Short mmCIF file of C-alpha atoms and ligand atoms in Angstrom, two decimals:
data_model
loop_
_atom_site.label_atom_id
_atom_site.label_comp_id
_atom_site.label_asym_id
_atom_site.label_seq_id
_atom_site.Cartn_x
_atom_site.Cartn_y
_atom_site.Cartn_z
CA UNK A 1 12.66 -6.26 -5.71
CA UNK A 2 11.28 -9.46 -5.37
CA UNK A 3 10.89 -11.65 -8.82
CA UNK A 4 7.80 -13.82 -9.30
CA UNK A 5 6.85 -16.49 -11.68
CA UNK A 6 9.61 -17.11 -14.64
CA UNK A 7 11.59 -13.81 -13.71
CA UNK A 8 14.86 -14.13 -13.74
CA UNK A 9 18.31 -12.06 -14.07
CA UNK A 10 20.20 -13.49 -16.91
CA UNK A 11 23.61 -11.06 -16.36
CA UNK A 12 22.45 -8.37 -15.20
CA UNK A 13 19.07 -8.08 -17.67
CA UNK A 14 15.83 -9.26 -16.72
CA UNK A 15 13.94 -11.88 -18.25
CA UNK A 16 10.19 -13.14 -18.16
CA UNK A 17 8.50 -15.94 -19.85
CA UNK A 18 11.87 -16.13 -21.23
CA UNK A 19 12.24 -12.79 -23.12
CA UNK A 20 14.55 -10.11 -21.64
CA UNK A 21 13.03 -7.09 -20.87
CA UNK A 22 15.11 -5.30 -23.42
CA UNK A 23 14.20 -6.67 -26.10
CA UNK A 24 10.48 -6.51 -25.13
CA UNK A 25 11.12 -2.93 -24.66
CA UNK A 26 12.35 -2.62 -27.86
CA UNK A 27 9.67 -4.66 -29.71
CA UNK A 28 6.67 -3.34 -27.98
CA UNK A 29 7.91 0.06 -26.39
CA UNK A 30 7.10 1.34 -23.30
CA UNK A 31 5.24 1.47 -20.67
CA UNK A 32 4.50 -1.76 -21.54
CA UNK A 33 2.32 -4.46 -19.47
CA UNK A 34 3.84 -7.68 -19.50
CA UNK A 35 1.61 -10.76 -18.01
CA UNK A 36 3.53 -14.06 -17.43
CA UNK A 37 1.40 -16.61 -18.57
CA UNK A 38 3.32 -19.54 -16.58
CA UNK A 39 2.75 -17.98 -13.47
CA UNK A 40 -1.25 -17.45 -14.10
CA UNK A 41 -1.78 -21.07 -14.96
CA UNK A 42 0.50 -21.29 -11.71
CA UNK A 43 -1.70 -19.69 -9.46
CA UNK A 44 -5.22 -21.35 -11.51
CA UNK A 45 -3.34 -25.09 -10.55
CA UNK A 46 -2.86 -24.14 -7.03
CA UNK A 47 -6.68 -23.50 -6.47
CA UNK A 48 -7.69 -26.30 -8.26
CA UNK A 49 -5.07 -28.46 -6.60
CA UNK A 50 -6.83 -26.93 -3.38
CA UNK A 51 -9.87 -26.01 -3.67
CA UNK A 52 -11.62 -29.85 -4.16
CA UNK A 53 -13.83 -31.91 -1.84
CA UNK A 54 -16.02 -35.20 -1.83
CA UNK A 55 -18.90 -33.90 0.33
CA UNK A 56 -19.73 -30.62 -2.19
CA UNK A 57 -19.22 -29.45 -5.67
CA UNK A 58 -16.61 -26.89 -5.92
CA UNK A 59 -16.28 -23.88 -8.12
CA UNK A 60 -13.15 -21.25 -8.92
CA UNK A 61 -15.22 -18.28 -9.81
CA UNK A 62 -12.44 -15.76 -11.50
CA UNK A 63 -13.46 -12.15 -10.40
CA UNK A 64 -12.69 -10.44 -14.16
CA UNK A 65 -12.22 -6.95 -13.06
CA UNK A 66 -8.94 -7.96 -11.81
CA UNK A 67 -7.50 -8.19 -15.51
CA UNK A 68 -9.87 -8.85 -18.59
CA UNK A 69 -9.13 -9.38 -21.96
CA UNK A 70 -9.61 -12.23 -25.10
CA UNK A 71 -6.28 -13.83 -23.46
CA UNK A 72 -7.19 -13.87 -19.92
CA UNK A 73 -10.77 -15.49 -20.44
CA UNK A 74 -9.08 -18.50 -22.71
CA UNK A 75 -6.74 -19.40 -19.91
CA UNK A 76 -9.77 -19.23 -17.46
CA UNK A 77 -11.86 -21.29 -19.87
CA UNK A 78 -9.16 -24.12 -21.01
CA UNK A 79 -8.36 -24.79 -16.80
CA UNK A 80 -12.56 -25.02 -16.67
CA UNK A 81 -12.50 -22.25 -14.18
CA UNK A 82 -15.78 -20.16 -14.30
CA UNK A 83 -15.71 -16.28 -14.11
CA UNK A 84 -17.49 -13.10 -13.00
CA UNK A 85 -18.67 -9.91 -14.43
CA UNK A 86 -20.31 -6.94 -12.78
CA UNK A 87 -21.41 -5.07 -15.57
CA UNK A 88 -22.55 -4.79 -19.44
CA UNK A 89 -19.01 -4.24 -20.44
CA UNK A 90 -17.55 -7.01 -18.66
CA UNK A 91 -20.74 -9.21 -20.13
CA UNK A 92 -19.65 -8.26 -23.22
CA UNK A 93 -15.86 -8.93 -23.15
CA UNK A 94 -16.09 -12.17 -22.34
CA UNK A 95 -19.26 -13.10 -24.47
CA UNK A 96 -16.33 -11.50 -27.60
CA UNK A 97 -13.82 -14.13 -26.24
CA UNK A 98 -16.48 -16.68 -27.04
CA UNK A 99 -15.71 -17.88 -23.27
CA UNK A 100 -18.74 -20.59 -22.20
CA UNK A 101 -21.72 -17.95 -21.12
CA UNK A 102 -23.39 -20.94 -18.93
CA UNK A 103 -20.08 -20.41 -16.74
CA UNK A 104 -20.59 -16.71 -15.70
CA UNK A 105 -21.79 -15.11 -12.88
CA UNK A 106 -22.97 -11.46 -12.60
CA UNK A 107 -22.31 -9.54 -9.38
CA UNK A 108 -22.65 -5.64 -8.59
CA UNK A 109 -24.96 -3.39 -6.35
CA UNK A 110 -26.91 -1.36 -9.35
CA UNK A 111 -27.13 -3.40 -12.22
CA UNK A 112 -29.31 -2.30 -14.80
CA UNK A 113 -32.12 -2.92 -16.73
CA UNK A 114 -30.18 -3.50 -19.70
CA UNK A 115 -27.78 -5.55 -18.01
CA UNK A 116 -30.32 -7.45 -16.16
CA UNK A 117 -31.59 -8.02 -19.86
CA UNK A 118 -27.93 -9.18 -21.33
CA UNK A 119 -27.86 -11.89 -18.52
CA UNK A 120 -30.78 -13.64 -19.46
CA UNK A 121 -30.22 -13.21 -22.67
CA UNK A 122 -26.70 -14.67 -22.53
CA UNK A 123 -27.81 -17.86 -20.38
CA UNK A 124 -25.33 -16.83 -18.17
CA UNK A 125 -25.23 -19.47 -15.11
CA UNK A 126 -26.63 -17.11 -12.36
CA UNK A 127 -27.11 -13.41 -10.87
CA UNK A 128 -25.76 -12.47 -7.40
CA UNK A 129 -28.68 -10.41 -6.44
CA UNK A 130 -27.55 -7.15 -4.06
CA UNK A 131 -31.36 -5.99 -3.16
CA UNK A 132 -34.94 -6.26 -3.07
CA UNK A 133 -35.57 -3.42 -6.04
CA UNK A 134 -32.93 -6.12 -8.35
CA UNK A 135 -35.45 -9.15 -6.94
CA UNK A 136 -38.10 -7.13 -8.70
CA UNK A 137 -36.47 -6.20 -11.87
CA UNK A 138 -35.00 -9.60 -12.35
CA UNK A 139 -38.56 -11.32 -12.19
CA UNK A 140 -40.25 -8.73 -14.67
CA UNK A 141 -37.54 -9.39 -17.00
CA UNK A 142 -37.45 -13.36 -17.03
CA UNK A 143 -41.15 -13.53 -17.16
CA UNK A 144 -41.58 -11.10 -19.97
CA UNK A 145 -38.90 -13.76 -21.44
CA UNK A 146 -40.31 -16.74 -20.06
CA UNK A 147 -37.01 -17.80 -18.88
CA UNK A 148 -35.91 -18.82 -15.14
CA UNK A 149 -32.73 -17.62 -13.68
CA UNK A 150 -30.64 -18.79 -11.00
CA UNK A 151 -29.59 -16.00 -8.32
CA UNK A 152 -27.59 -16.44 -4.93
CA UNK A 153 -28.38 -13.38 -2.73
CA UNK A 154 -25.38 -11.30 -1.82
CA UNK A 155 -24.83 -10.72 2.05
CA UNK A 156 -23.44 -8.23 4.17
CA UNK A 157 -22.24 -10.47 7.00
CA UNK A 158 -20.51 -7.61 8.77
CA UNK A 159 -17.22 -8.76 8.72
CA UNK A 160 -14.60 -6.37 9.10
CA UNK A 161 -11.42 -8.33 7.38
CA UNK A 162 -8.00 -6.69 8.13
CA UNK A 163 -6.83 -4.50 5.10
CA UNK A 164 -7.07 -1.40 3.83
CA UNK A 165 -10.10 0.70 4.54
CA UNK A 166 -10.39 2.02 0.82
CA UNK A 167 -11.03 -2.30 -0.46
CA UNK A 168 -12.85 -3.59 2.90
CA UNK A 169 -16.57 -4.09 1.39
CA UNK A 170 -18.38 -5.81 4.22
CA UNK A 171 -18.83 -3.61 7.34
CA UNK A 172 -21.89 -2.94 8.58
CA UNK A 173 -22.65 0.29 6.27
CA UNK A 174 -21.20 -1.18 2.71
CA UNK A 175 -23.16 -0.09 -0.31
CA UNK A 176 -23.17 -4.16 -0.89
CA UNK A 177 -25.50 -6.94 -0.14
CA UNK A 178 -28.36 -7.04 2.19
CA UNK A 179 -27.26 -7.22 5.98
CA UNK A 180 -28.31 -10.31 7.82
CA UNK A 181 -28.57 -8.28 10.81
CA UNK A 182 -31.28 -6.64 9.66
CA UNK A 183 -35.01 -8.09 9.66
CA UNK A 184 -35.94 -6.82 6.31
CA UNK A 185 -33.73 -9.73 4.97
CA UNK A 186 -36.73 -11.82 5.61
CA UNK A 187 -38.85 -9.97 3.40
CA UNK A 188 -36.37 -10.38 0.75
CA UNK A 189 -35.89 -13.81 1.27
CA UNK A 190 -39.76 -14.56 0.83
CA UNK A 191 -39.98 -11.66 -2.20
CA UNK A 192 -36.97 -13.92 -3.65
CA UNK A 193 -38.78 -17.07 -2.92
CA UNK A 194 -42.59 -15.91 -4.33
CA UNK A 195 -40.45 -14.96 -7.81
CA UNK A 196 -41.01 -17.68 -10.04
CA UNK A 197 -38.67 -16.87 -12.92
CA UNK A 198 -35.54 -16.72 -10.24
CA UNK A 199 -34.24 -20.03 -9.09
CA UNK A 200 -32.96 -19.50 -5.40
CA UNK A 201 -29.47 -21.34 -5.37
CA UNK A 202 -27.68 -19.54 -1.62
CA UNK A 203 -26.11 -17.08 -0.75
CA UNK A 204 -23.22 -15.34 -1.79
CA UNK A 205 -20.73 -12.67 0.60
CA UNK A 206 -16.97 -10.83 -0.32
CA UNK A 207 -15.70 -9.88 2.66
CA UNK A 208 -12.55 -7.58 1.33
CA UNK A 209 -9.74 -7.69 -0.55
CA UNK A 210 -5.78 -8.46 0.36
CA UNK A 211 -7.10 -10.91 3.12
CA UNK A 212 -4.19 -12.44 4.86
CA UNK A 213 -5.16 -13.96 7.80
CA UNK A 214 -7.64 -17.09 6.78
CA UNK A 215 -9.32 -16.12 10.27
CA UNK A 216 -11.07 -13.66 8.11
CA UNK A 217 -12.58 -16.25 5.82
CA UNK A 218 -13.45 -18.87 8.97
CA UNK A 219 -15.21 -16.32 10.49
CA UNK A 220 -17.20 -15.32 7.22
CA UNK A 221 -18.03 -19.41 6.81
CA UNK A 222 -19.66 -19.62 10.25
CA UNK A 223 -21.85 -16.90 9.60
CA UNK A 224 -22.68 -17.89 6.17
CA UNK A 225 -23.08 -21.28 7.86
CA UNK A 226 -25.38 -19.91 10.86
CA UNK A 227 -27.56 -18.06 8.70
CA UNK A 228 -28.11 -20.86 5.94
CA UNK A 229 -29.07 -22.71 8.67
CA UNK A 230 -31.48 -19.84 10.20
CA UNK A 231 -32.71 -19.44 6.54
CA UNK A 232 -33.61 -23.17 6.61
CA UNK A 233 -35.53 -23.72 9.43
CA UNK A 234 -37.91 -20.66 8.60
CA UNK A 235 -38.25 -21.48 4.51
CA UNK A 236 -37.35 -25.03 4.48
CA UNK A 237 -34.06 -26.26 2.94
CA UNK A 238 -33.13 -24.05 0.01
CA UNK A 239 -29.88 -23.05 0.18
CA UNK A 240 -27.74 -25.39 -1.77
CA UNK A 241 -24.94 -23.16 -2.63
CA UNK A 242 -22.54 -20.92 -1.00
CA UNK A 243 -20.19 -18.10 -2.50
CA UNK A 244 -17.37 -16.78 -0.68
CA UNK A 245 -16.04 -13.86 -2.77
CA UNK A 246 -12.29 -13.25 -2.83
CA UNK A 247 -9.66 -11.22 -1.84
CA UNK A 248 -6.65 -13.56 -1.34
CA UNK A 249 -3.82 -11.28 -0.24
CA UNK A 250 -0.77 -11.25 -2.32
CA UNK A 251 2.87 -9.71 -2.11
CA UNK A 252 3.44 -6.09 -3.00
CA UNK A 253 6.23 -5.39 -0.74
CA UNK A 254 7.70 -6.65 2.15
CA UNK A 255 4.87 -6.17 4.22
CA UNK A 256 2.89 -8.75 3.07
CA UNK A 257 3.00 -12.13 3.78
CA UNK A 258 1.27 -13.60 1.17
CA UNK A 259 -1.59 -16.33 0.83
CA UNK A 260 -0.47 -19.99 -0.51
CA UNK A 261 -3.16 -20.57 -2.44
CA UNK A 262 -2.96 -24.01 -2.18
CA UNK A 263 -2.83 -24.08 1.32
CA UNK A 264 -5.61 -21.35 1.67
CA UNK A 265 -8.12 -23.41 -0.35
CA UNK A 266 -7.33 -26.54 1.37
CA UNK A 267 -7.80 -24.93 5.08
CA UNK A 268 -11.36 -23.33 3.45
CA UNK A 269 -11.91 -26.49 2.34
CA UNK A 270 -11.60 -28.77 5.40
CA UNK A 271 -12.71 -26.04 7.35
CA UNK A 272 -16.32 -26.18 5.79
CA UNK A 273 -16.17 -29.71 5.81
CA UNK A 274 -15.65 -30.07 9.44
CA UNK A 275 -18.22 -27.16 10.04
CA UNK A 276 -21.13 -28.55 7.94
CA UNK A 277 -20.46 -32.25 10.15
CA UNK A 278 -21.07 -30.13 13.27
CA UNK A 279 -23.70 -28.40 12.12
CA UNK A 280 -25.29 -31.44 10.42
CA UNK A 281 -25.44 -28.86 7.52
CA UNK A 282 -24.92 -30.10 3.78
CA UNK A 283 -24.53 -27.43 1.01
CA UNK A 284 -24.39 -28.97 -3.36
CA UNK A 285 -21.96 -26.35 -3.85
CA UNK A 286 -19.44 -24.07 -2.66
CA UNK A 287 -17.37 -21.40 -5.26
CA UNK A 288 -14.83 -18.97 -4.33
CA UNK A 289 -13.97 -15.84 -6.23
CA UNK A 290 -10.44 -15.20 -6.61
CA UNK A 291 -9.28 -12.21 -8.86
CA UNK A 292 -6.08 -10.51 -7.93
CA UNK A 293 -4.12 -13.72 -6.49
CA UNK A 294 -4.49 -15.37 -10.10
CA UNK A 295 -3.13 -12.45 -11.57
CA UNK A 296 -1.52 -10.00 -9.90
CA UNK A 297 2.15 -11.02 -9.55
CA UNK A 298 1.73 -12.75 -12.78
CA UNK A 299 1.89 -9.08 -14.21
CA UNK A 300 4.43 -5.99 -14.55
CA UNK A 301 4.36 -2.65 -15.75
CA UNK A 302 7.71 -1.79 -17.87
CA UNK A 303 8.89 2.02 -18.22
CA UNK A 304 11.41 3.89 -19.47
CA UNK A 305 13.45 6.45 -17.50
CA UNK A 306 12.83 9.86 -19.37
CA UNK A 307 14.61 11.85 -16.77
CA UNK A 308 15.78 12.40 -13.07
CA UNK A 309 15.50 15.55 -10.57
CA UNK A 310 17.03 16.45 -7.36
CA UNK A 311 14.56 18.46 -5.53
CA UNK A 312 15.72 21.69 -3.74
CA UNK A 313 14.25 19.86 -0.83
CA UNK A 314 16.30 16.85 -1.20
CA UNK A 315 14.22 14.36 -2.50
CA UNK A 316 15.76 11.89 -5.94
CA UNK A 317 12.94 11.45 -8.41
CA UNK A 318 13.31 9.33 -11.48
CA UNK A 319 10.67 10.02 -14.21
CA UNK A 320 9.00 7.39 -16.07
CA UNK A 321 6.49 7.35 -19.00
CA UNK A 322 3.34 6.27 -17.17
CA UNK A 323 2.33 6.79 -14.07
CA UNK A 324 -1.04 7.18 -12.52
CA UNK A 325 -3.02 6.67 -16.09
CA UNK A 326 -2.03 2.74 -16.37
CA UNK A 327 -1.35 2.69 -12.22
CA UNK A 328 -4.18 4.38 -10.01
CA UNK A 329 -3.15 2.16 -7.39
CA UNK A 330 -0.99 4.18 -5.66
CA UNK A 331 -2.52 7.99 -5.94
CA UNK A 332 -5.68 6.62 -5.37
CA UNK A 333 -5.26 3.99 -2.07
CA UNK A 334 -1.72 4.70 -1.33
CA UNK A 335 -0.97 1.67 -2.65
CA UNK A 336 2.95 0.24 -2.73
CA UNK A 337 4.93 -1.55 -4.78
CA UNK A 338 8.44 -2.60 -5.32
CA UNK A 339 10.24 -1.66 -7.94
CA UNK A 340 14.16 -2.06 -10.08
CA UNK A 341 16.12 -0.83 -12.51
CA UNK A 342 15.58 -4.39 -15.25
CA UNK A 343 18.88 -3.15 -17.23
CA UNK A 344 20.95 -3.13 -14.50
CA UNK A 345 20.10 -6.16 -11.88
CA UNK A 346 23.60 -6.58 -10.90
CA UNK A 347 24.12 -3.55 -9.77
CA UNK A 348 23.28 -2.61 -5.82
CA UNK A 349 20.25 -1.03 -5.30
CA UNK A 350 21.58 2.32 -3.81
CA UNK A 351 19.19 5.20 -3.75
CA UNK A 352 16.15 6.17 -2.73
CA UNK A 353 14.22 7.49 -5.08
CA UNK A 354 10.36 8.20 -5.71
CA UNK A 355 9.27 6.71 -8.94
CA UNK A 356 7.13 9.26 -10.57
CA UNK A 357 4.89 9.33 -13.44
CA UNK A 358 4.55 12.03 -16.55
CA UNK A 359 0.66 13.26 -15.23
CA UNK A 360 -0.44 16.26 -13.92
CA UNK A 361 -0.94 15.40 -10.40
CA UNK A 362 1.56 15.62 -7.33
CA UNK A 363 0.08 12.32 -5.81
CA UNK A 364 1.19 11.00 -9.49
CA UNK A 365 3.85 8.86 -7.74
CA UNK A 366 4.47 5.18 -9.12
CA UNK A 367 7.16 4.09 -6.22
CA UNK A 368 7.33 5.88 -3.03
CA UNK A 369 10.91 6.30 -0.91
CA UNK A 370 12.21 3.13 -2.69
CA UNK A 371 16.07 2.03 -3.67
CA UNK A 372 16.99 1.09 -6.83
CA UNK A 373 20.36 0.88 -8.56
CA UNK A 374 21.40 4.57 -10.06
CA UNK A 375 19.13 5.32 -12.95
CA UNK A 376 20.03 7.54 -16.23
CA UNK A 377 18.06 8.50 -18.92
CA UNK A 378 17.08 5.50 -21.02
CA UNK A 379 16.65 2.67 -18.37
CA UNK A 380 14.30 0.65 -18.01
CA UNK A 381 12.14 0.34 -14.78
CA UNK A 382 10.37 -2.15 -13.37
CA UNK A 383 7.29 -2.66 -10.89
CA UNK A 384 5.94 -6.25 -10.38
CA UNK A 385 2.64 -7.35 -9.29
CA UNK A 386 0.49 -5.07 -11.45
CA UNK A 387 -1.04 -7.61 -12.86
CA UNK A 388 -4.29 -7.12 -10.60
CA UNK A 389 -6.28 -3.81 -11.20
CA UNK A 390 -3.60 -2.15 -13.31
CA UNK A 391 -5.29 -2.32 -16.86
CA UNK A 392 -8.37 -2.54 -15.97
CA UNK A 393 -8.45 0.78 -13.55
CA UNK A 394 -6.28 2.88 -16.28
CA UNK A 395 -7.72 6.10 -17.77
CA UNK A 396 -6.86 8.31 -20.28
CA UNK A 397 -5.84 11.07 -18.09
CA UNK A 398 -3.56 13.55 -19.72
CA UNK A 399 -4.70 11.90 -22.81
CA UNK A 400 -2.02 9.16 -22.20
CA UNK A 401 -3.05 6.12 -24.31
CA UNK A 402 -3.47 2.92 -22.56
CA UNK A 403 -0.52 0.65 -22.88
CA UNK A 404 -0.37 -2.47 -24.83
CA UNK A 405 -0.32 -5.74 -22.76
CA UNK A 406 1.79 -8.43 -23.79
CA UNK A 407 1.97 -12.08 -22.76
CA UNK A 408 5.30 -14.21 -22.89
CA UNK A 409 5.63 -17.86 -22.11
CA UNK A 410 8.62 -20.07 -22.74
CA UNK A 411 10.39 -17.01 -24.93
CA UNK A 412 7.75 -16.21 -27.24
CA UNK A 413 5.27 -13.03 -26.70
CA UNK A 414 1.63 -12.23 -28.05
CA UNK A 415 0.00 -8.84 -28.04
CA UNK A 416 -3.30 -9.65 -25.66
CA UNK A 417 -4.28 -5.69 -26.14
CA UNK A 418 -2.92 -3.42 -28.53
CA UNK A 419 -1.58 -0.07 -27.59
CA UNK A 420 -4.08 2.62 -27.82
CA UNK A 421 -2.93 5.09 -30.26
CA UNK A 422 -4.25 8.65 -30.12
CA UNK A 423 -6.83 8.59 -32.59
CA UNK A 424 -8.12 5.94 -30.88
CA UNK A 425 -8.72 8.70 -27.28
CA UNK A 426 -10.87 10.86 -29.85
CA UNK A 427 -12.47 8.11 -31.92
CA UNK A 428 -15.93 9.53 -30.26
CA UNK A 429 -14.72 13.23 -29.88
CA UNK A 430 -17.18 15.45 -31.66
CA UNK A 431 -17.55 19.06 -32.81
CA UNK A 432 -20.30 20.99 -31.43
CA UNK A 433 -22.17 23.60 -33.33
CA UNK A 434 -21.52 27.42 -32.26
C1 PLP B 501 -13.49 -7.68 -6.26
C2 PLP B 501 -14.30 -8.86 -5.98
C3 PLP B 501 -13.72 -10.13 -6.01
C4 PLP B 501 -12.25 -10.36 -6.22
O1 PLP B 501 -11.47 -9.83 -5.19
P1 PLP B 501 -9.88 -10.05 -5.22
O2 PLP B 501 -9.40 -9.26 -4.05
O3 PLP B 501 -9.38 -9.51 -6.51
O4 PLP B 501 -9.65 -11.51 -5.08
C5 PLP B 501 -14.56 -11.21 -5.82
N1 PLP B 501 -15.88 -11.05 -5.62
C6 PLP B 501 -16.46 -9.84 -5.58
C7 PLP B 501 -17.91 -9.74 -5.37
C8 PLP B 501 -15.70 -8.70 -5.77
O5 PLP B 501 -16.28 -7.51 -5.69
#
């Protein structure tokens, strides 16, 4: 298992931010989410070490669905990052963390009329518009409020960026953005244009998620690029902005190479400058939108061992108590992760096991074919980088409450989300009449 961030094996026990795993088993129970708060402000330095230039604004747009909570969003706010929300809940969470409202952006494909509402309303810094029924919508609502909006228009650019079919959002049939292929982009762009309670800023694309070749991301800037430029000629020069989206790729297991976000932002970087020069292009502003690289390795799900099997079949499973409620991940992408026994990080890793969860689902495997040290009731496992679309994606199923998540920085730990507790999975469970 690889350790990130402020992990480290002090004899044979695990430690982040400074607190062994044992004792944060002990204070918090398990499973237990554990975010290292060192490492996030990590990750937020390296972009804004990177991510700079003297020919364009920049902005760090944190994609929220990644990981929100009251904790998250002050981090975010005190390194002046901005971030992103795609719906009324996410709105709401960070309006409660009394994060700067003039600093969020909305994205999403069906946002509704309440939502739509809540934007305005919140003076929230612009909408990433996915289609011409949204154009409408948005313009009846700001001129019922006499207010005027910023938007960037979301495009499918038709990228197909190397990763996993289940995350890749910008081939030619994605549910998001309008395609500039298409001619009817025109008669957005001019329905956009005639609205005058939406302020037209640019355009906005996401071509995927766990992005490892920057290719990807050159490729996505020349189109953008082209099709500013197209834009320009035929409605005169209104796009001052560009958005790239996200999707960084980060290390789950070996097979990933991971992004250096530093590195990455700077290549973007000089790569747009060099591009606009050639193009004779300029742009006010560029943002990117970076959610799981900020946070995924920063975070780790803790369990306890509740029990081992040796399948008639031959297969070693070791039992923990989560699973697929506070880990989709895996049962729902086949996504992998690595994985130890945090008691016992002296000892050799030497069987392969599947981690499994306590749900009511075959595919409720944590780890797949994976060695860890031999495990006995009571241990504690480990998997890193669940930092990213772990809490956020849990569920209730089997009525398993969602685990607490904890930060810890330089030996101390705060509760960022309390444990649910099972009153609080029926808090709006009724009885109906018979
Ligand atoms: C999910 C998403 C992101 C963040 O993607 P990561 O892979 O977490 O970096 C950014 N922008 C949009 C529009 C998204 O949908």
């Amino acid at each position: 298992m690889k350790l990130f961030g402020t992990m480290n094996n002090n004899n044979g026990i695990l430690e982040i931010g400074g607190i062994s795993v044992t004792d944060l088993a002990k204070q918090f129970k398990t499973p237990l989410y554990i975010m290292d708060q060192a490492l996030i402000e990590k990750n937020i330095e390296k972009y804004k070490n990177g991510f700079k230039s003297d020919l364009f604004k920049t902005a760090i747009v944190y994609a929220s669905k990644a990981f929100l909570s009251k904790g998250i969003c002050q981090i975010v706010d005190k390194y002046g990052l901005d971030i992103d929300a795609v719906s009324g809940g996410e709105l709401y969470a960070i309006k409660s963390s009394n994060f700067p409202m003039d600093r969020v952006h909305m994205d999403g494909n069906n946002k509704s009329l309440e939502e739509l509402e809540m934007c305005i309303d919140y003076g929230i810094d612009s909408i990433i518009i996915d289609n011409i029924p949204e154009v409408i919508n948005i313009q009846n609502i700001a001129s019922k409020k006499d207010k005027k909006i910023n938007a960037l228009l979301r495009l499918n650019i038709g990228i197909d960026a190397h990763t996993h079919e289940y995350i890749k959002t910008s081939k030619n049939n994605s549910k998001f953005g309008e395609s500039i292929y298409d001619n009817k982009i025109y008669k957005t762009m001019e329905t956009i244009i005639n609205s005058k309670n939406i302020n037209f800023l640019g355009f906005h694309c996401h071509i995927g998620s766990q992005i490892f070749d920057m290719k990807s991301f050159y490729e996505a800037i020349d189109i953008m690029l082209d099709f500013s430029q197209k834009i320009s000629l035929k409605f005169g020069n209104i796009v001052k902005e560009i958005n790239l989206g996200g999707g960084f790729g980060v290390y789950y297991t070996e097979k990933d190479v991971a992004v250096d976000l530093e590195e990455a932002s700077k290549l973007i970087i000089k790569y747009l400058e060099k591009s606009l020069k050639e193009k004779s292009m300029e742009l006010e502003k560029v943002s990117i939108e970076p959610g799981r690289s900020i946070v995924a390795n920063a975070g780790s799900t803790l369990y306890t061992v509740g029990g081992t099997k040796e399948t008639y079949g031959g297969l070693k499973y070791i039992f923990v108590d989560g699973g697929m409620a506070d880990n989709i991940r895996p049962a729902l992408y086949q996504a992998e992760y690595e994985a130890a026994i945090v008691n016992k990080m002296n000892e050799e890793p030497s069987e392969d096991v599947s981690i499994a969860g306590k749900c009511c689902e075959s595919g409720d495997i944590v780890v797949k074919n994976y060695k860890i040290a031999k495990a006995e009731i009571g241990d504690l496992v480990l998997t890193p980088t669940t930092g990213a679309y772990g809490h956020t994606m849990a569920s209730n199923y089997n009525k398993c409450p969602i685990p607490a998540v904890v930060f810890v920085k330089d030996g101390k730990a705060k509760i960022s989300i309390k444990r649910q507790s099972y009153e609080d999975m029926i808090i709006n469970d009724d009885f109906i009449e018979l």
